[in-house]
mmCIF file of C-alpha atoms in Angstrom:
data_model
loop_
_atom_site.group_PDB
_atom_site.id
_atom_site.type_symbol
_atom_site.label_atom_id
_atom_site.label_comp_id
_atom_site.label_asym_id
_atom_site.label_seq_id
_atom_site.Cartn_x
_atom_site.Cartn_y
_atom_site.Cartn_z
ATOM 1 C CA UNK A 209 20.004 -12.133 1.761
ATOM 2 C CA UNK A 210 18.088 -8.887 1.991
ATOM 3 C CA UNK A 211 14.985 -7.723 3.859
ATOM 4 C CA UNK A 212 13.426 -4.472 2.609
ATOM 5 C CA UNK A 213 10.305 -2.915 4.123
ATOM 6 C CA UNK A 214 8.324 0.295 3.753
ATOM 7 C CA UNK A 215 4.747 1.467 4.289
ATOM 8 C CA UNK A 216 4.825 3.098 0.830
ATOM 9 C CA UNK A 217 4.438 0.443 -1.873
ATOM 10 C CA UNK A 218 5.856 2.701 -4.597
ATOM 11 C CA UNK A 219 9.061 3.477 -2.663
ATOM 12 C CA UNK A 220 9.399 -0.184 -1.673
ATOM 13 C CA UNK A 221 9.149 -1.325 -5.292
ATOM 14 C CA UNK A 222 11.544 1.382 -6.448
ATOM 15 C CA UNK A 223 14.151 0.337 -3.857
ATOM 16 C CA UNK A 224 13.855 -3.355 -4.745
ATOM 17 C CA UNK A 225 14.122 -2.606 -8.474
ATOM 18 C CA UNK A 226 17.255 -0.518 -7.867
ATOM 19 C CA UNK A 227 18.875 -3.347 -5.885
ATOM 20 C CA UNK A 228 18.014 -5.884 -8.594
ATOM 21 C CA UNK A 229 19.394 -3.577 -11.277
ATOM 22 C CA UNK A 230 22.673 -3.226 -9.361
ATOM 23 C CA UNK A 231 22.954 -6.995 -8.918
ATOM 24 C CA UNK A 232 22.355 -7.542 -12.629
ATOM 25 C CA UNK A 233 25.271 -5.260 -13.482
ATOM 26 C CA UNK A 234 27.582 -7.670 -11.659
ATOM 27 C CA UNK A 235 26.410 -10.940 -13.272
ATOM 28 C CA UNK A 236 23.522 -12.580 -15.097
ATOM 29 C CA UNK A 237 20.603 -13.653 -12.890
ATOM 30 C CA UNK A 238 17.163 -15.044 -13.533
ATOM 31 C CA UNK A 239 14.626 -13.056 -11.488
ATOM 32 C CA UNK A 240 11.665 -14.867 -9.898
ATOM 33 C CA UNK A 241 8.837 -13.349 -7.849
ATOM 34 C CA UNK A 242 6.992 -15.091 -5.015
ATOM 35 C CA UNK A 243 4.536 -14.197 -2.261
ATOM 36 C CA UNK A 244 4.326 -15.855 1.153
ATOM 37 C CA UNK A 245 0.564 -15.382 0.946
ATOM 38 C CA UNK A 246 -0.030 -16.859 -2.507
ATOM 39 C CA UNK A 247 2.867 -19.320 -2.979
ATOM 40 C CA UNK A 248 3.665 -22.620 -1.265
ATOM 41 C CA UNK A 249 6.861 -22.104 0.737
ATOM 42 C CA UNK A 250 8.175 -25.533 -0.307
ATOM 43 C CA UNK A 251 7.980 -24.342 -3.932
ATOM 44 C CA UNK A 252 10.083 -21.314 -2.985
ATOM 45 C CA UNK A 253 12.631 -23.491 -1.158
ATOM 46 C CA UNK A 254 12.959 -25.842 -4.150
ATOM 47 C CA UNK A 255 13.529 -22.941 -6.513
ATOM 48 C CA UNK A 256 16.112 -21.400 -4.186
ATOM 49 C CA UNK A 257 18.172 -24.591 -4.192
ATOM 50 C CA UNK A 258 18.173 -25.135 -7.955
ATOM 51 C CA UNK A 259 19.703 -23.248 -10.862
ATOM 52 C CA UNK A 260 17.718 -21.862 -13.748
ATOM 53 C CA UNK A 261 17.170 -23.774 -16.987
ATOM 54 C CA UNK A 262 20.300 -22.168 -18.478
ATOM 55 C CA UNK A 263 22.457 -22.648 -15.374
ATOM 56 C CA UNK A 264 22.265 -19.014 -14.219
ATOM 57 C CA UNK A 265 21.907 -18.115 -10.542
ATOM 58 C CA UNK A 266 18.600 -16.590 -9.459
ATOM 59 C CA UNK A 267 17.262 -13.576 -7.616
ATOM 60 C CA UNK A 268 14.197 -14.600 -5.620
ATOM 61 C CA UNK A 269 11.988 -11.662 -4.592
ATOM 62 C CA UNK A 270 9.715 -12.928 -1.801
ATOM 63 C CA UNK A 271 6.971 -10.447 -0.921
ATOM 64 C CA UNK A 272 4.437 -10.326 1.949
ATOM 65 C CA UNK A 273 7.043 -11.141 4.620
ATOM 66 C CA UNK A 274 4.532 -10.620 7.433
ATOM 67 C CA UNK A 275 6.301 -13.220 9.591
ATOM 68 C CA UNK A 276 8.534 -10.383 10.823
ATOM 69 C CA UNK A 277 5.577 -8.522 12.335
ATOM 70 C CA UNK A 278 2.986 -9.218 15.004
ATOM 71 C CA UNK A 279 0.136 -8.516 12.572
ATOM 72 C CA UNK A 280 -2.369 -11.356 12.248
ATOM 73 C CA UNK A 281 -1.989 -11.782 8.486
ATOM 74 C CA UNK A 282 -2.799 -15.232 7.095
ATOM 75 C CA UNK A 283 0.084 -16.574 5.006
ATOM 76 C CA UNK A 284 -0.139 -19.520 2.589
ATOM 77 C CA UNK A 285 -1.702 -22.594 4.185
ATOM 78 C CA UNK A 286 1.591 -24.519 3.828
ATOM 79 C CA UNK A 287 3.701 -21.793 5.418
ATOM 80 C CA UNK A 288 5.675 -22.758 8.509
ATOM 81 C CA UNK A 289 8.460 -21.084 10.435
ATOM 82 C CA UNK A 290 10.505 -24.270 10.149
ATOM 83 C CA UNK A 291 10.306 -24.079 6.348
ATOM 84 C CA UNK A 292 11.179 -20.393 6.483
ATOM 85 C CA UNK A 293 14.347 -21.128 8.483
ATOM 86 C CA UNK A 294 15.360 -23.686 5.841
ATOM 87 C CA UNK A 295 15.280 -20.863 3.303
ATOM 88 C CA UNK A 296 17.118 -18.441 5.591
ATOM 89 C CA UNK A 297 19.857 -20.960 6.332
ATOM 90 C CA UNK A 298 20.335 -22.171 2.732
ATOM 91 C CA UNK A 299 23.834 -21.846 1.299
ATOM 92 C CA UNK A 300 23.516 -21.162 -2.424
ATOM 93 C CA UNK A 301 24.720 -18.687 -5.037
ATOM 94 C CA UNK A 302 21.141 -17.459 -5.406
ATOM 95 C CA UNK A 303 20.043 -14.143 -3.933
ATOM 96 C CA UNK A 304 16.944 -13.772 -1.759
ATOM 97 C CA UNK A 305 15.153 -10.457 -1.245
ATOM 98 C CA UNK A 306 12.310 -10.460 1.283
ATOM 99 C CA UNK A 307 9.934 -7.496 1.003
ATOM 100 C CA UNK A 308 7.217 -6.171 3.283
ATOM 101 C CA UNK A 309 4.769 -3.347 2.596
ATOM 102 C CA UNK A 310 4.547 -2.204 6.211
ATOM 103 C CA UNK A 311 6.037 0.595 8.274
ATOM 104 C CA UNK A 312 7.695 -1.581 10.936
ATOM 105 C CA UNK A 313 8.876 -5.032 11.920
ATOM 106 C CA UNK A 314 8.616 -6.580 15.370
ATOM 107 C CA UNK A 315 11.129 -5.831 18.087
ATOM 108 C CA UNK A 316 10.093 -8.886 20.112
ATOM 109 C CA UNK A 317 9.720 -11.847 17.747
ATOM 110 C CA UNK A 318 12.627 -14.291 17.619
ATOM 111 C CA UNK A 319 12.389 -14.564 13.831
ATOM 112 C CA UNK A 320 12.480 -10.772 13.454
ATOM 113 C CA UNK A 321 15.615 -10.599 15.604
ATOM 114 C CA UNK A 322 17.180 -13.312 13.438
ATOM 115 C CA UNK A 323 16.395 -11.237 10.340
ATOM 116 C CA UNK A 324 18.010 -8.112 11.800
ATOM 117 C CA UNK A 325 21.119 -10.025 12.862
ATOM 118 C CA UNK A 326 21.649 -12.111 9.720
ATOM 119 C CA UNK A 327 20.142 -10.266 6.764
ATOM 120 C CA UNK A 328 20.838 -6.877 5.231
ATOM 121 C CA UNK A 329 17.785 -4.966 6.454
ATOM 122 C CA UNK A 330 16.596 -1.722 4.844
ATOM 123 C CA UNK A 331 13.703 0.404 6.098
ATOM 124 C CA UNK A 332 12.616 2.729 3.295
ATOM 125 C CA UNK A 333 11.206 5.778 5.054
ATOM 126 C CA UNK A 334 8.270 7.662 3.593
ATOM 127 C CA UNK A 335 9.128 11.019 2.077
ATOM 128 C CA UNK A 336 8.710 14.190 4.108
ATOM 129 C CA UNK A 337 6.766 17.099 2.627
ATOM 130 C CA UNK A 338 9.855 18.956 1.363
ATOM 131 C CA UNK A 339 11.133 15.751 -0.286
ATOM 132 C CA UNK A 340 7.783 15.198 -2.008
ATOM 133 C CA UNK A 341 7.722 18.794 -3.252
ATOM 134 C CA UNK A 342 11.238 18.343 -4.671
ATOM 135 C CA UNK A 343 10.089 15.087 -6.287
ATOM 136 C CA UNK A 344 7.148 16.888 -7.938
ATOM 137 C CA UNK A 345 9.339 19.658 -9.335
ATOM 138 C CA UNK A 346 12.048 17.230 -10.474
ATOM 139 C CA UNK A 347 9.426 15.059 -12.202
ATOM 140 C CA UNK A 348 8.229 17.997 -14.301
ATOM 141 C CA UNK A 349 11.790 19.120 -15.008
ATOM 142 C CA UNK A 350 12.600 15.670 -16.429
ATOM 143 C CA UNK A 351 9.548 16.047 -18.665
ATOM 144 C CA UNK A 352 10.636 19.543 -19.733
ATOM 145 C CA UNK A 353 7.840 21.240 -17.796
ATOM 146 C CA UNK A 354 7.905 23.842 -15.047
ATOM 147 C CA UNK A 355 5.697 24.470 -12.028
ATOM 148 C CA UNK A 356 5.708 27.014 -9.197
ATOM 149 C CA UNK A 357 6.375 26.052 -5.580
ATOM 150 C CA UNK A 358 2.825 27.148 -4.710
ATOM 151 C CA UNK A 359 1.254 24.889 -7.340
ATOM 152 C CA UNK A 360 3.470 21.946 -6.370
ATOM 153 C CA UNK A 361 2.229 22.377 -2.797
ATOM 154 C CA UNK A 362 -1.371 22.441 -4.082
ATOM 155 C CA UNK A 363 -0.823 19.028 -5.710
ATOM 156 C CA UNK A 364 0.708 17.666 -2.500
ATOM 157 C CA UNK A 365 -2.277 18.808 -0.442
ATOM 158 C CA UNK A 366 -4.892 17.556 -2.933
ATOM 159 C CA UNK A 367 -4.157 13.835 -3.171
ATOM 160 C CA UNK A 368 -3.663 10.876 -0.794
ATOM 161 C CA UNK A 369 -0.191 10.601 0.724
ATOM 162 C CA UNK A 370 0.819 7.728 -1.513
ATOM 163 C CA UNK A 371 3.719 7.980 -3.962
ATOM 164 C CA UNK A 372 2.160 5.686 -6.567
ATOM 165 C CA UNK A 373 -0.986 7.819 -6.664
ATOM 166 C CA UNK A 374 1.132 10.974 -6.835
ATOM 167 C CA UNK A 375 3.249 9.592 -9.681
ATOM 168 C CA UNK A 376 0.135 8.581 -11.628
ATOM 169 C CA UNK A 377 -1.240 12.124 -11.317
ATOM 170 C CA UNK A 378 2.077 13.746 -12.285
ATOM 171 C CA UNK A 379 2.293 11.499 -15.333
ATOM 172 C CA UNK A 380 -1.160 12.632 -16.404
ATOM 173 C CA UNK A 381 -0.265 16.312 -15.913
ATOM 174 C CA UNK A 382 3.019 15.894 -17.792
ATOM 175 C CA UNK A 383 1.043 15.071 -20.952
ATOM 176 C CA UNK A 384 -0.370 18.614 -21.070
ATOM 177 C CA UNK A 385 1.063 20.372 -24.119
ATOM 178 C CA UNK A 386 2.010 23.595 -22.333
ATOM 179 C CA UNK A 387 5.576 23.957 -20.999
ATOM 180 C CA UNK A 388 4.259 25.567 -17.808
ATOM 181 C CA UNK A 389 1.846 23.618 -15.581
ATOM 182 C CA UNK A 390 -0.589 26.174 -14.149
ATOM 183 C CA UNK A 391 -3.004 25.990 -11.232
ATOM 184 C CA UNK A 392 -5.914 25.840 -13.693
ATOM 185 C CA UNK A 393 -4.246 22.894 -15.451
ATOM 186 C CA UNK A 394 -3.982 21.100 -12.118
ATOM 187 C CA UNK A 395 -7.562 21.812 -11.047
ATOM 188 C CA UNK A 396 -8.938 20.737 -14.434
ATOM 189 C CA UNK A 397 -6.946 17.500 -14.675
ATOM 190 C CA UNK A 398 -6.262 16.295 -11.136
ATOM 191 C CA UNK A 399 -8.594 13.520 -9.992
ATOM 192 C CA UNK A 400 -11.069 14.711 -7.386
ATOM 193 C CA UNK A 401 -10.083 12.672 -4.374
ATOM 194 C CA UNK A 402 -12.025 14.694 -1.819
ATOM 195 C CA UNK A 403 -15.625 14.979 -2.912
ATOM 196 C CA UNK A 404 -19.049 14.126 -1.524
ATOM 197 C CA UNK A 405 -19.365 10.846 -3.445
ATOM 198 C CA UNK A 406 -16.121 9.494 -1.979
ATOM 199 C CA UNK A 407 -17.151 10.620 1.507
ATOM 200 C CA UNK A 408 -20.517 8.902 1.054
ATOM 201 C CA UNK A 409 -18.895 5.763 -0.351
ATOM 202 C CA UNK A 410 -16.391 5.545 2.515
ATOM 203 C CA UNK A 411 -19.041 6.275 5.115
ATOM 204 C CA UNK A 412 -21.310 3.554 3.707
ATOM 205 C CA UNK A 413 -18.421 1.041 3.791
ATOM 206 C CA UNK A 414 -17.433 1.923 7.354
ATOM 207 C CA UNK A 415 -21.033 1.717 8.589
ATOM 208 C CA UNK A 416 -21.827 -1.492 6.661
ATOM 209 C CA UNK A 417 -24.575 0.127 4.569
ATOM 210 C CA UNK A 418 -24.321 -2.475 1.806
ATOM 211 C CA UNK A 419 -27.089 -1.192 -0.498
ATOM 212 C CA UNK A 420 -25.829 2.403 -0.445
ATOM 213 C CA UNK A 421 -22.218 1.298 -0.846
ATOM 214 C CA UNK A 422 -22.936 -0.883 -3.891
ATOM 215 C CA UNK A 423 -24.846 1.886 -5.670
ATOM 216 C CA UNK A 424 -22.046 4.431 -5.125
ATOM 217 C CA UNK A 425 -19.384 1.795 -5.889
ATOM 218 C CA UNK A 426 -20.937 0.951 -9.252
ATOM 219 C CA UNK A 427 -21.467 4.657 -10.047
ATOM 220 C CA UNK A 428 -17.790 5.307 -9.324
ATOM 221 C CA UNK A 429 -16.607 2.473 -11.590
ATOM 222 C CA UNK A 430 -18.809 3.712 -14.428
ATOM 223 C CA UNK A 431 -16.917 7.020 -14.370
ATOM 224 C CA UNK A 432 -13.475 5.740 -13.352
ATOM 225 C CA UNK A 433 -12.201 2.195 -13.889
ATOM 226 C CA UNK A 434 -9.109 2.690 -11.699
ATOM 227 C CA UNK A 435 -9.935 0.291 -8.862
ATOM 228 C CA UNK A 436 -6.499 0.797 -7.262
ATOM 229 C CA UNK A 437 -7.176 4.495 -6.810
ATOM 230 C CA UNK A 438 -10.536 3.742 -5.200
ATOM 231 C CA UNK A 439 -8.926 1.287 -2.764
ATOM 232 C CA UNK A 440 -6.301 3.920 -1.891
ATOM 233 C CA UNK A 441 -9.065 6.444 -1.193
ATOM 234 C CA UNK A 442 -11.045 4.024 0.939
ATOM 235 C CA UNK A 443 -7.912 2.994 2.865
ATOM 236 C CA UNK A 444 -7.033 6.612 3.558
ATOM 237 C CA UNK A 445 -10.545 7.312 4.837
ATOM 238 C CA UNK A 446 -10.866 4.193 7.002
ATOM 239 C CA UNK A 447 -7.430 4.827 8.560
ATOM 240 C CA UNK A 448 -8.569 8.398 9.251
ATOM 241 C CA UNK A 449 -11.770 7.107 10.902
ATOM 242 C CA UNK A 450 -9.744 4.671 13.017
ATOM 243 C CA UNK A 451 -7.238 7.323 14.111
ATOM 244 C CA UNK A 452 -9.978 9.802 15.004
ATOM 245 C CA UNK A 453 -11.695 7.195 17.169
ATOM 246 C CA UNK A 454 -8.414 6.351 18.906
ATOM 247 C CA UNK A 455 -8.003 10.038 19.779
ATOM 248 C CA UNK A 456 -11.630 10.222 20.943
ATOM 249 C CA UNK A 457 -11.048 7.254 23.269
ATOM 250 C CA UNK A 458 -8.022 9.073 24.660
ATOM 251 C CA UNK A 459 -10.334 11.907 25.728
ATOM 252 C CA UNK A 460 -9.237 14.419 23.082
ATOM 253 C CA UNK A 461 -11.993 16.936 22.300
ATOM 254 C CA UNK A 462 -13.466 17.247 18.799
ATOM 255 C CA UNK A 463 -11.982 20.717 18.304
ATOM 256 C CA UNK A 464 -8.514 19.435 19.192
ATOM 257 C CA UNK A 465 -8.896 16.476 16.790
ATOM 258 C CA UNK A 466 -9.722 18.939 13.996
ATOM 259 C CA UNK A 467 -6.544 20.893 14.818
ATOM 260 C CA UNK A 468 -4.385 17.749 15.049
ATOM 261 C CA UNK A 469 -5.644 16.179 11.807
ATOM 262 C CA UNK A 470 -6.086 19.504 9.978
ATOM 263 C CA UNK A 471 -9.280 17.982 8.561
ATOM 264 C CA UNK A 472 -12.648 19.601 7.899
ATOM 265 C CA UNK A 473 -14.858 19.507 11.036
ATOM 266 C CA UNK A 474 -17.563 17.646 9.083
ATOM 267 C CA UNK A 475 -15.085 14.901 8.216
ATOM 268 C CA UNK A 476 -14.128 14.517 11.885
ATOM 269 C CA UNK A 477 -17.826 14.437 12.832
ATOM 270 C CA UNK A 478 -18.430 11.649 10.287
ATOM 271 C CA UNK A 479 -15.518 9.642 11.656
ATOM 272 C CA UNK A 480 -16.757 9.916 15.232
ATOM 273 C CA UNK A 481 -20.359 9.056 14.317
ATOM 274 C CA UNK A 482 -19.545 5.608 12.860
ATOM 275 C CA UNK A 483 -20.723 2.659 14.942
ATOM 276 C CA UNK A 484 -17.701 0.385 14.551
ATOM 277 C CA UNK A 485 -15.060 -0.182 17.191
ATOM 278 C CA UNK A 486 -11.350 0.161 16.509
ATOM 279 C CA UNK A 487 -10.856 -3.584 16.024
ATOM 280 C CA UNK A 488 -13.546 -3.667 13.333
ATOM 281 C CA UNK A 489 -12.019 -0.657 11.594
ATOM 282 C CA UNK A 490 -8.644 -2.423 11.637
ATOM 283 C CA UNK A 491 -10.318 -5.464 10.036
ATOM 284 C CA UNK A 492 -11.526 -3.235 7.197
ATOM 285 C CA UNK A 493 -8.046 -1.746 6.763
ATOM 286 C CA UNK A 494 -6.594 -5.279 6.461
ATOM 287 C CA UNK A 495 -9.301 -6.225 3.946
ATOM 288 C CA UNK A 496 -8.456 -3.194 1.796
ATOM 289 C CA UNK A 497 -4.781 -4.161 1.936
ATOM 290 C CA UNK A 498 -5.605 -7.707 0.753
ATOM 291 C CA UNK A 499 -7.738 -6.359 -2.093
ATOM 292 C CA UNK A 500 -5.064 -3.864 -3.153
ATOM 293 C CA UNK A 501 -2.405 -6.581 -3.183
ATOM 294 C CA UNK A 502 -4.702 -8.923 -5.095
ATOM 295 C CA UNK A 503 -5.417 -6.288 -7.740
ATOM 296 C CA UNK A 504 -1.757 -5.258 -8.061
ATOM 297 C CA UNK A 505 -0.597 -8.882 -8.357
ATOM 298 C CA UNK A 506 -3.448 -9.833 -10.730
ATOM 299 C CA UNK A 507 -4.521 -12.592 -8.344
ATOM 300 C CA UNK A 508 -7.973 -11.163 -7.672
ATOM 301 C CA UNK A 509 -10.719 -10.651 -10.248
ATOM 302 C CA UNK A 510 -11.455 -6.940 -9.876
ATOM 303 C CA UNK A 511 -14.818 -7.231 -11.639
ATOM 304 C CA UNK A 512 -16.386 -9.859 -9.369
ATOM 305 C CA UNK A 513 -14.204 -10.999 -6.463
ATOM 306 C CA UNK A 514 -13.464 -7.474 -5.219
ATOM 307 C CA UNK A 515 -17.170 -6.675 -5.014
ATOM 308 C CA UNK A 516 -17.827 -10.011 -3.301
ATOM 309 C CA UNK A 517 -15.141 -9.266 -0.669
ATOM 310 C CA UNK A 518 -16.724 -5.897 0.078
ATOM 311 C CA UNK A 519 -20.210 -7.388 0.400
ATOM 312 C CA UNK A 520 -19.024 -10.272 2.586
ATOM 313 C CA UNK A 521 -17.216 -7.894 4.949
ATOM 314 C CA UNK A 522 -20.256 -5.657 5.381
ATOM 315 C CA UNK A 523 -22.799 -8.475 5.599
ATOM 316 C CA UNK A 524 -20.681 -10.366 8.160
ATOM 317 C CA UNK A 525 -20.609 -7.255 10.349
ATOM 318 C CA UNK A 526 -24.358 -6.789 9.980
ATOM 319 C CA UNK A 527 -24.931 -10.418 10.814
#
């Protein structure tokens, strides 16, 4: 059994896909995907202990393995640690891969210690700046394009630190007909992640200004139907607000926060001016994670349910 975790969803998926590909070179498997949030754990256990319709062994990819953390994430209503241990202790020819989109697992929980002692655990680290720059240049080289180091750095600095978002933007730029990707090409085609509308949208969400948020939210979707990108932007901003407030509570001066975060002073001022406490900001971060997972897994209606979740979160805080 395997346990793979990373805070970067793109790198996590890439690592899991590589492992599955390697396993499939050794023998035929049927691949099944489950989530500990959306699937009944007894259903997973039953599948683990049966062969496929054609008698082939299976690879079970079980995502949302939050049991290995101390985060208060609600798993499926029928989840139990006892049922989880039945899966962990099963002796079959099937392969189990647990995945977790998080930067760490617990060092204290008994179940987490069991995982580290009995499973093959892989922590996929996020890329450092030089690795990302090499990734950008290699991406264009594979697509028979070239780019300068300066312009690659401009891309890195202009978008959220998320490899899926980066890859989406590089794919778009790679469709430009020219063999050389110039700075003008980048500025004219790169999505504008840092603009006043996004700041206003994020600020309205953080401060529970439902009417303002809904207007800006609908305006955004009229121009750009990529809900995943919007969630990534909101997550980045709310995490920034939370981190700034943590530093403020630690007695760090505004000027020092600007230097530490390398953010615009106005952005730091906005973060400090919000009225929510750190716990409430963490609640919003968790909500955005749930929405992102729901959209990615096609288990949440992005036209109606996503908007409802936003409204409920803000109205509950106002109430």
